[in-house]
Structure formats: structure tokens, C-alpha cells
XYZ file of C-alpha atoms in Angstrom:
529
model
C 96.432 -28.324 -76.203
C 97.288 -25.770 -73.426
C 100.110 -22.593 -74.105
C 103.701 -23.063 -72.918
C 103.344 -19.276 -71.332
C 106.851 -19.389 -70.821
C 108.076 -20.322 -74.134
C 105.547 -17.683 -75.527
C 107.213 -15.280 -73.141
C 110.793 -16.447 -74.139
C 109.678 -15.974 -78.078
C 108.062 -12.359 -77.360
C 111.335 -11.008 -75.476
C 113.248 -12.732 -78.001
C 111.220 -11.039 -81.097
C 111.506 -7.640 -79.075
C 114.919 -8.079 -79.292
C 115.449 -8.700 -82.533
C 112.839 -5.753 -83.703
C 114.860 -3.142 -82.076
C 118.112 -4.411 -83.281
C 116.614 -4.047 -87.106
C 115.064 -0.709 -85.998
C 118.423 0.538 -85.050
C 119.852 -0.564 -88.800
C 116.919 0.785 -90.265
C 117.509 4.407 -88.781
C 117.890 6.790 -90.985
C 116.488 8.991 -93.453
C 112.817 6.476 -92.779
C 110.439 7.928 -90.715
C 110.501 4.926 -87.670
C 106.768 4.084 -88.430
C 107.353 2.648 -91.571
C 109.896 0.565 -90.113
C 107.324 -2.383 -89.345
C 106.604 -2.787 -92.814
C 110.096 -4.302 -93.657
C 110.112 -5.951 -90.594
C 106.752 -7.507 -90.580
C 107.191 -8.645 -94.550
C 110.349 -10.084 -94.101
C 108.973 -12.423 -91.199
C 105.831 -13.223 -93.397
C 108.346 -13.999 -96.235
C 110.051 -16.446 -94.463
C 107.205 -17.659 -92.977
C 105.804 -18.444 -96.574
C 108.789 -19.888 -97.611
C 108.850 -22.258 -94.812
C 105.622 -23.450 -95.216
C 106.866 -24.477 -98.854
C 109.521 -26.589 -97.923
C 107.223 -28.329 -94.994
C 104.854 -29.371 -97.506
C 107.171 -30.041 -100.779
C 109.351 -32.333 -97.965
C 105.905 -34.070 -97.133
C 104.275 -34.742 -100.651
C 108.024 -35.415 -102.573
C 108.994 -38.089 -99.594
C 108.197 -40.972 -101.584
C 109.355 -40.096 -104.603
C 112.744 -39.749 -102.871
C 113.493 -35.855 -104.110
C 114.407 -32.476 -102.609
C 112.191 -29.673 -103.742
C 115.381 -28.495 -105.640
C 115.613 -31.713 -107.786
C 111.485 -31.931 -108.031
C 111.656 -28.291 -109.320
C 114.631 -28.931 -111.792
C 112.999 -32.194 -113.389
C 110.842 -31.061 -116.606
C 108.559 -33.691 -115.380
C 107.915 -32.766 -111.975
C 108.181 -29.503 -112.625
C 104.278 -28.811 -113.329
C 103.256 -30.905 -110.847
C 104.851 -29.605 -107.508
C 103.600 -26.340 -109.155
C 99.948 -27.378 -109.377
C 100.396 -28.807 -105.912
C 101.907 -25.717 -104.590
C 99.167 -23.537 -106.200
C 96.433 -25.719 -105.442
C 97.682 -26.462 -101.860
C 98.983 -23.477 -100.394
C 97.963 -21.218 -103.136
C 101.365 -19.347 -104.146
C 104.617 -21.087 -105.681
C 108.094 -19.906 -104.097
C 110.792 -20.992 -106.421
C 113.795 -22.983 -104.626
C 116.062 -20.444 -105.818
C 113.419 -17.623 -103.870
C 113.305 -19.759 -100.842
C 114.130 -17.692 -97.690
C 117.029 -19.738 -96.557
C 118.355 -19.245 -99.949
C 118.430 -15.393 -99.522
C 120.159 -15.760 -96.505
C 122.612 -18.028 -97.472
C 123.065 -15.739 -100.036
C 124.110 -13.303 -97.717
C 126.185 -14.994 -95.278
C 127.861 -17.852 -97.438
C 127.862 -16.761 -101.033
C 129.804 -19.632 -103.329
C 131.293 -16.819 -105.298
C 130.776 -12.854 -106.107
C 127.947 -14.140 -108.869
C 126.075 -15.555 -106.171
C 126.010 -12.659 -103.219
C 122.721 -11.158 -102.240
C 121.300 -8.116 -104.104
C 118.340 -6.464 -103.130
C 117.295 -7.272 -106.453
C 116.898 -11.053 -105.217
C 114.268 -10.407 -102.921
C 112.474 -8.098 -105.135
C 112.163 -10.807 -107.460
C 111.424 -13.274 -105.369
C 108.353 -10.949 -103.942
C 107.185 -10.394 -107.463
C 107.529 -14.214 -108.533
C 105.385 -15.344 -105.453
C 102.559 -12.519 -105.942
C 102.849 -13.459 -110.012
C 101.957 -17.033 -109.327
C 98.879 -16.032 -107.693
C 97.205 -14.438 -111.296
C 94.549 -15.801 -112.710
C 94.136 -18.072 -109.653
C 91.749 -18.532 -106.736
C 94.296 -17.539 -104.486
C 94.760 -14.108 -106.274
C 92.361 -11.955 -103.800
C 94.139 -13.153 -100.623
C 97.718 -12.730 -101.770
C 97.301 -9.336 -104.397
C 99.166 -6.429 -102.753
C 100.024 -8.132 -99.445
C 104.143 -7.292 -100.265
C 103.052 -3.364 -101.101
C 104.653 -1.446 -97.965
C 107.633 -3.670 -98.668
C 109.322 -1.102 -101.084
C 112.512 -2.400 -102.145
C 113.415 0.635 -104.092
C 112.843 3.516 -101.306
C 115.799 5.726 -101.681
C 115.354 6.219 -98.031
C 117.283 2.743 -97.972
C 119.413 3.750 -99.102
C 120.494 5.641 -102.808
C 122.120 3.061 -104.724
C 121.542 -0.821 -105.171
C 123.848 -1.681 -103.058
C 123.295 0.728 -100.191
C 119.775 -1.287 -100.162
C 121.341 -4.318 -100.208
C 123.396 -3.914 -97.603
C 120.275 -2.848 -95.272
C 117.823 -5.044 -96.675
C 120.275 -7.786 -96.424
C 120.799 -7.075 -92.461
C 116.850 -7.333 -91.993
C 116.817 -10.888 -93.326
C 119.660 -11.924 -91.594
C 117.792 -10.672 -88.189
C 115.032 -12.620 -89.088
C 116.867 -15.750 -89.952
C 118.698 -15.698 -86.623
C 114.981 -15.644 -84.956
C 115.227 -19.152 -83.055
C 111.183 -19.760 -83.303
C 108.610 -21.886 -84.525
C 106.736 -20.041 -87.287
C 104.081 -22.904 -87.981
C 103.543 -22.899 -84.462
C 99.803 -20.808 -84.936
C 99.609 -20.986 -80.927
C 102.153 -18.099 -81.128
C 100.597 -14.533 -82.770
C 103.985 -13.575 -84.056
C 102.982 -11.385 -86.426
C 100.919 -9.531 -84.147
C 103.654 -9.302 -81.039
C 105.780 -7.837 -83.676
C 103.625 -5.467 -84.649
C 102.746 -4.144 -80.502
C 106.310 -4.257 -80.148
C 107.299 -2.046 -82.895
C 104.260 0.261 -81.649
C 105.824 0.491 -78.567
C 109.270 1.446 -79.927
C 107.875 4.102 -81.907
C 105.058 5.539 -79.751
C 105.738 9.393 -81.292
C 104.912 7.860 -84.302
C 103.599 4.622 -85.279
C 101.709 4.554 -82.221
C 99.489 7.023 -82.786
C 96.543 5.220 -83.498
C 98.270 2.132 -83.261
C 95.900 0.710 -80.979
C 93.006 0.944 -83.580
C 94.736 -1.829 -85.639
C 95.728 -3.925 -82.802
C 93.095 -5.213 -79.570
C 95.221 -5.902 -76.140
C 95.105 -9.694 -75.616
C 92.725 -9.268 -72.220
C 89.799 -7.392 -74.109
C 90.544 -9.871 -77.179
C 90.144 -13.033 -75.355
C 86.853 -11.488 -73.517
C 85.110 -10.526 -76.619
C 86.236 -13.944 -77.962
C 85.007 -16.179 -74.913
C 81.751 -14.093 -74.150
C 80.867 -14.446 -78.045
C 81.355 -17.966 -78.555
C 79.908 -19.249 -74.507
C 78.449 -22.632 -75.384
C 79.374 -22.841 -78.907
C 81.490 -25.961 -80.410
C 81.859 -24.228 -84.026
C 80.774 -21.200 -86.227
C 79.587 -21.433 -89.513
C 80.459 -17.739 -90.153
C 82.791 -15.694 -87.956
C 83.055 -11.645 -88.580
C 85.125 -8.662 -87.601
C 83.831 -5.294 -89.715
C 86.883 -3.225 -88.351
C 89.223 -6.473 -88.304
C 92.801 -4.514 -87.671
C 95.545 -7.300 -87.854
C 92.821 -9.971 -87.455
C 93.855 -11.045 -83.970
C 90.534 -11.019 -82.453
C 88.965 -12.901 -85.512
C 91.458 -15.778 -84.480
C 90.821 -15.585 -80.956
C 87.089 -16.666 -81.849
C 88.415 -19.756 -82.897
C 90.582 -20.411 -80.144
C 87.417 -20.235 -77.851
C 85.163 -22.539 -79.673
C 85.370 -26.192 -78.584
C 86.237 -27.661 -81.997
C 88.084 -25.090 -83.266
C 86.135 -25.227 -86.283
C 85.135 -22.047 -88.284
C 83.201 -22.945 -91.738
C 84.655 -19.121 -93.007
C 85.958 -15.946 -91.992
C 85.060 -12.622 -92.730
C 86.689 -9.282 -91.899
C 86.884 -5.747 -93.369
C 89.674 -2.887 -92.803
C 89.953 0.461 -94.126
C 94.007 0.830 -93.832
C 95.521 -0.497 -96.435
C 98.570 -1.449 -94.529
C 96.662 -2.939 -91.826
C 94.528 -4.267 -94.335
C 97.754 -6.489 -95.558
C 98.602 -7.232 -92.189
C 95.198 -9.124 -91.438
C 95.954 -11.420 -94.309
C 99.476 -12.320 -93.370
C 97.947 -13.283 -89.895
C 95.387 -14.965 -91.465
C 97.886 -16.770 -93.491
C 100.860 -17.697 -90.383
C 97.578 -19.358 -88.395
C 96.940 -21.960 -90.705
C 93.843 -20.335 -92.355
C 93.766 -21.542 -95.584
C 93.207 -18.934 -98.446
C 89.669 -20.491 -99.170
C 88.598 -20.194 -95.926
C 88.600 -16.829 -95.271
C 87.688 -13.097 -97.077
C 89.150 -9.809 -96.155
C 88.258 -6.733 -97.830
C 89.614 -3.060 -98.077
C 87.156 -0.492 -97.296
C 85.325 1.585 -95.026
C 82.330 -0.513 -93.683
C 80.025 2.676 -93.000
C 79.932 3.358 -96.586
C 80.845 0.118 -98.224
C 79.434 -3.508 -97.151
C 81.578 -5.914 -98.133
C 79.478 -8.456 -96.184
C 76.813 -8.527 -98.786
C 73.681 -10.959 -97.471
C 76.379 -13.184 -95.381
C 74.980 -13.676 -91.791
C 77.286 -14.252 -88.893
C 77.389 -16.310 -86.212
C 79.712 -15.199 -84.465
C 80.824 -11.041 -84.846
C 83.723 -9.450 -82.638
C 84.935 -5.465 -82.952
C 86.743 -2.946 -81.817
C 85.780 -0.298 -83.862
C 87.474 3.111 -84.038
C 86.124 4.888 -80.739
C 83.591 7.730 -81.433
C 84.546 8.450 -84.776
C 83.741 11.515 -87.071
C 82.137 10.642 -90.503
C 79.648 13.242 -92.617
C 76.193 11.031 -91.428
C 75.072 11.620 -95.239
C 71.012 11.319 -94.965
C 72.096 8.732 -97.982
C 73.152 6.125 -95.328
C 69.112 5.870 -94.571
C 68.447 4.518 -97.498
C 71.053 1.567 -96.733
C 69.226 -1.423 -94.879
C 71.478 -1.571 -91.746
C 70.326 1.874 -91.007
C 67.440 2.447 -92.355
C 64.964 0.659 -89.535
C 65.446 3.460 -86.852
C 64.855 6.527 -89.112
C 68.230 8.374 -87.908
C 71.599 7.931 -88.303
C 74.288 7.788 -85.740
C 75.786 11.359 -84.945
C 78.270 12.763 -87.278
C 80.796 12.923 -83.812
C 79.643 9.460 -82.648
C 79.789 6.535 -85.538
C 79.789 4.234 -82.867
C 76.267 3.024 -83.457
C 76.473 2.452 -86.914
C 79.011 -0.223 -86.385
C 76.735 -1.933 -84.099
C 73.832 -1.511 -86.111
C 75.701 -2.840 -89.647
C 76.517 -5.807 -86.897
C 72.553 -6.155 -86.270
C 71.938 -6.489 -89.745
C 74.595 -9.488 -90.293
C 73.791 -11.469 -87.250
C 72.623 -14.568 -88.041
C 68.904 -14.938 -86.971
C 69.242 -18.524 -85.655
C 71.959 -18.149 -83.187
C 74.174 -14.375 -83.918
C 75.988 -13.477 -81.109
C 78.120 -9.755 -80.981
C 80.756 -8.743 -78.514
C 81.852 -5.545 -79.050
C 83.948 -2.871 -77.027
C 82.738 0.629 -77.319
C 83.492 3.813 -75.323
C 80.862 4.230 -72.445
C 78.753 7.015 -74.116
C 76.731 5.233 -76.111
C 75.524 3.642 -72.888
C 73.709 7.328 -72.019
C 74.284 9.702 -74.624
C 71.212 11.371 -76.154
C 69.722 12.053 -79.390
C 69.997 9.473 -82.253
C 71.828 7.654 -80.627
C 68.896 7.094 -77.815
C 66.732 6.399 -80.594
C 69.386 3.581 -81.716
C 69.518 2.225 -78.457
C 66.014 2.214 -77.607
C 65.598 0.579 -81.110
C 67.829 -2.339 -79.810
C 66.645 -2.975 -76.628
C 63.048 -2.327 -76.899
C 62.158 -3.300 -80.889
C 64.586 -5.806 -81.197
C 65.500 -7.143 -77.922
C 68.924 -7.807 -79.282
C 71.196 -6.354 -76.435
C 72.227 -9.360 -73.611
C 74.684 -7.957 -71.758
C 76.541 -4.953 -71.008
C 80.334 -5.017 -68.727
C 82.015 -2.033 -67.764
C 85.936 -2.637 -68.164
C 88.926 -0.972 -66.449
C 90.280 2.285 -67.751
C 93.759 2.668 -69.885
C 93.416 -0.832 -71.401
C 94.273 0.183 -74.782
C 96.854 2.168 -76.826
C 96.571 5.508 -77.039
C 93.427 6.030 -75.029
C 93.225 5.899 -71.546
C 89.509 5.970 -71.354
C 87.469 2.972 -69.938
C 85.869 1.427 -72.167
C 82.503 -1.165 -72.512
C 81.649 -4.420 -73.943
C 78.072 -5.002 -75.620
C 76.956 -8.803 -76.032
C 74.023 -9.013 -78.139
C 72.571 -12.215 -79.097
C 69.592 -13.136 -81.763
C 67.836 -15.610 -79.444
C 68.137 -14.652 -75.995
C 67.295 -18.148 -74.692
C 64.789 -17.252 -72.131
C 66.659 -13.735 -70.891
C 64.192 -11.898 -73.579
C 62.827 -9.471 -70.563
C 66.293 -9.009 -68.695
C 69.653 -7.724 -69.787
C 72.872 -8.372 -67.680
C 74.987 -5.521 -66.000
C 78.433 -5.692 -64.863
C 80.970 -3.811 -63.452
C 84.303 -4.891 -63.811
C 86.156 -1.455 -63.921
C 87.989 -2.441 -60.931
C 89.233 -6.089 -61.898
C 93.100 -5.068 -63.321
C 96.876 -5.540 -62.981
C 98.573 -1.947 -63.144
C 100.875 -1.410 -65.472
C 103.691 0.833 -66.185
C 102.072 2.392 -69.714
C 98.972 0.156 -70.099
C 96.331 -1.735 -67.330
C 95.932 -5.348 -68.324
C 93.390 -8.259 -67.430
C 94.534 -11.161 -65.735
C 93.094 -14.757 -67.203
C 91.274 -14.358 -63.253
C 89.594 -11.311 -64.134
C 88.542 -12.668 -67.520
C 87.187 -15.996 -65.964
C 85.491 -13.945 -63.339
C 83.543 -11.791 -66.118
C 82.734 -14.749 -67.803
C 81.498 -16.772 -65.140
C 79.090 -13.884 -63.952
C 77.956 -13.890 -67.316
C 76.917 -17.374 -67.505
C 75.524 -18.033 -64.285
C 73.441 -14.145 -64.578
C 72.420 -13.450 -61.294
C 72.930 -10.656 -58.680
C 76.873 -10.171 -57.405
C 77.022 -7.667 -54.833
C 78.757 -4.615 -56.374
C 79.548 -6.825 -59.175
C 76.689 -7.717 -61.309
C 72.975 -7.449 -61.533
C 69.903 -8.588 -63.595
C 68.334 -5.498 -64.714
C 64.854 -6.505 -65.414
C 62.861 -4.693 -68.895
C 60.611 -2.291 -66.477
C 63.795 -1.005 -64.644
C 65.506 0.090 -68.190
C 62.377 1.276 -69.120
C 62.166 3.207 -66.085
C 65.441 4.333 -66.763
C 64.399 5.616 -69.810
C 67.026 3.299 -72.025
C 69.484 4.409 -70.434
C 72.135 1.935 -69.840
C 74.627 3.870 -67.711
C 75.815 0.961 -65.409
C 75.558 3.008 -61.793
C 72.442 3.066 -62.873
C 72.244 -0.595 -62.188
C 75.094 -1.533 -60.365
C 75.670 -0.112 -57.536
C 79.747 0.298 -56.427
C 79.538 2.760 -53.679
C 81.539 1.946 -50.743
C 79.603 2.118 -47.658
C 81.046 5.171 -45.393
C 82.267 4.306 -41.666
C 79.614 5.549 -39.312
C 80.263 8.501 -36.952
C 79.796 8.690 -33.489
C 78.154 12.040 -32.767
C 78.817 12.015 -29.153
C 82.301 10.778 -29.240
C 83.228 13.456 -31.987
C 81.532 15.974 -29.218
C 83.672 14.856 -26.497
C 86.742 15.421 -28.389
C 85.402 19.009 -29.574
C 85.148 19.591 -26.119
C 88.383 18.781 -24.797
C 90.193 20.456 -27.592
C 88.647 23.319 -26.514
C 90.059 22.636 -22.508
C 93.361 22.095 -23.978
C 93.410 25.303 -26.207
C 91.708 27.566 -22.985
C 94.580 26.185 -20.566
C 97.071 27.149 -23.204
C 95.917 30.361 -23.488
C 96.129 31.211 -19.778
C 99.575 30.010 -19.664
C 100.265 32.359 -22.866
C 98.912 35.421 -21.201
C 100.257 34.865 -18.037
C 104.022 34.621 -19.915
C 102.570 37.940 -21.609
C 101.865 39.534 -18.745
C 105.214 39.101 -17.207
C 106.960 40.430 -20.368
C 104.578 43.557 -20.328
C 103.253 42.491 -23.679
C 99.799 42.775 -25.005
C 98.287 39.216 -25.276
C 96.716 39.260 -28.935
C 94.261 36.524 -27.846
């Protein structure tokens, strides 16, 4: 189904306005970068609450009962609790529903019915507590850890914290958007809006956690060319999980057996799991783990059909020699350098590629294409020995928040499908929409790149199919200008015409000088020239 762009833009504008209003309500003793935890957490709680109501309405329709009535019935209560745990993975009691919390703020029945921040705290505790001992526990564990409702920066007293959090809930309750519409990335959009509002704090490294729509769409599209479905999809630095979710949109059938992700930042790790659930991915169908990908491979022996990734660029790490015993890095005998961990992530993904039809699309700085030393050895291994590199695509500068450098996409395939004797190079560095803060890739730009990847032919100043002989002749240096000549021809200069113009100018200078000398002589002055 086609996405209603106008509706999405309208929702994003409303969300932006609401985020700004909430942020103003929260200003005070709290650092701006922490506002997002309360906003995103509350949006997510509203989603889970509405999902509960929709599900209960569906299953209780034939019984003619409301959720409240069923929960109050001693015979029905254990049944609806079991249904909720098995289908949704959690239980939200009727009195803890988001609309009930909101009602208590705006229309309390009496003094005893008024909202307290402790009501919200109890509601969150009940929700997470309901998952304990169940299959869904891992998916929900710690999801609301960053929503610290006893934090004195929200207010020194319960009354002050109640007022602050009550305003957050009320603002989010006013949002007129269908949270069950999986086409609109509510959390991801809110996250980027908040980064934009507080660039001096939250935005310092915010780009690590959310890949802009254009590059994300491009990676997901390139990694799924010709695929109807994927048994496994992974992202080893998944951030908010936006790229993982993008992959599903670009599969012909939209079917993914299981999603795998890993994220080292605890706040963003929670955001990723929230995002998966808010996009309709059941808790049984995704495994998002917290940990450092380089040192802790949470995938185990899993092989991936599709992997996408936007790792932290040129990450510094200790390059501990013990890592050479890790099967992911043992093939070359050299580790990615301490100052540039880029290839460590690439090697991780190659190790987890499905041997039958594994695909990878990874965003990286251009340095990986030409730097020497250990990176050269790893690059040569990938190209020559493993023969997994399928395409190198150069993108415009300033596409990402927090960095203006141009990046490239490496597309790798376990089966090259007749292209094992060549690598496609594309220079798309000049194709972008110039923005005030960031440049953007339009749908047309993405389509142009994808079509060139599919057609795999030389296009003047845009793409070149380089043979392995060419790659070898360049000592496995993959710098794009070595293969795609984008230099504009300079206009030919007519030397005879230029010489004639110079003679004319000299003649004019001579005539002016004679005239000036005559004037100087009449005035009795020495002519200086």
C-alpha cells in the first residue's frame, strides 16, 4: 500500500509541535538531552495501551463485555490475562490504561481520583512485572528504565513531579495520530525531532542512533534486490532499529522470519525494542541484544539473509590481539587498526552472511576504500579471497546528523550471480537536495542508484563495471575516482584568438600612455611610465 506522504508530513509537523511544547514544560533542572526519555517512553506506553484495548475489543466482542467488565469478572480475568500475555506479551490492567491516566488528569471523579505520578509509576511497574517468567520478559525488560519518575529534577515533591509528568501525558494524549499505523515511524521521527531541537546536547552523537530516511531506504533497497522474503534480517549496530524495519518494507512479500539486532547504548537499545513493537513486530519475532558488537557477538551461530548497518564511523578501540582468536577476525591474521574499527564491523557481517544468498549493505567512511596497512590486507581478503564485494557506491556529503563527511555504501553478496569477475562502482556524490542543515536523497536519486545497480553497466560520469584485473592493477585500492571519471572537460582555448586580444590590449595601453605623456608634458611634470 502506498504511503500517504501528505498525511505523514502532517503527522510529523504535529509531532514536532508537541515535542517542542513538552520540552518547554520540562525545562528546568534537567539537561535537554534527557527530555526525550520521558517523551518517547510515554508515546510508547500510549501505544501499548491502545494495542491492549484494540485486542481486547476484538476478542471480547462475541461475549458482549468490555475489557473493564471482563477484568472485574473472576471467571474471565485469568483468561484475558493469559490471552494478553500470549498474544501481546504483557498485561495492562484497565485502571492503568493510558486513557484512564489521562482522564484522571483532566476529568477526575473526585479528590481521590486525581492523577498522581505514582499512578504512572505503578502502571509501568505492573506492565513490566506482568512479563516476568514469560517468553516476553527479555523483550520488555528495562524498557522504561529511562523514565525515572522519582527523579527530583522533575520536581522535589510528589506534587511537583505529578504536575510535570501530568503535562507530558496530556500533551501526548492530544496527539491526533494513529499509533497503530505502522507506516509512520512515530518513535524514530520523534527522536530525530528532539535531536534537532537540542543539537547542543542530545545531537552531539545522535546520528549514531538514527540513520536518515534517504540512506536507510537506499541500503534496505540495495540489500533486498530480487528478494521476496527473508528468513533472517540483522543490524549489528541497530540504533533505533529504523534500518532493520526498512528492510521489511522493501521485500516483495514483507515477510521476515526473525529480526536480529545489537546496540551498545542502553537508552537506544530500549528505543530499538520499542520501535520493533510499535511497528507490529511480535516479541517472538525479534531479538535485540545490548552489547559491544566487536567484543560480544550476540548472534551466536545465526546466519543472515540480509544485513544492513550504519556503524559508528572510524570508532577507536583497543584492537586486543585476543580478538584474532575470534572466528570473525581470524581469517586475515590482522585486526582493523585501533583508530578505525570500520572493517571489524564488516568482518562481523561477512561471518554472519548466509552462504546460500546472504546480502549486506553497509554505510562507511570513504577511508575504508583506500587506507593501507591492516585495512588494505582486510580489503584484499574481502575482494580477492572471499570475493564478496559486489558494489561500491559513493554518496553526497552532509547526509548525516553530526558529521558532514561523504560516505559510501559497500554492497556484499555471498553469491555473486555471474558477477564474480567484476565490481560495480557508482559515483552518486553530486545527486542530492541541498538542505539548510543536512542534504537529502530524494526518491529520484535513490531510484537512479538502484537502477544503476540492477542494470550494472557503464554510465558516463556515474558508474563503471570494473574487472578484477582493473582492481588488481590498482593494488585493490577501491577509491571511486580511480574507476569513475567525473571530471568535467575544460572548454578549449583558441590560442590565436587569445594572442590577438592581448595584442589589441597592448595597442590600447600604448595609445593611452601617449595621451597621458602629452598631458604630463603640458603640466611640466615627469611622466612616470
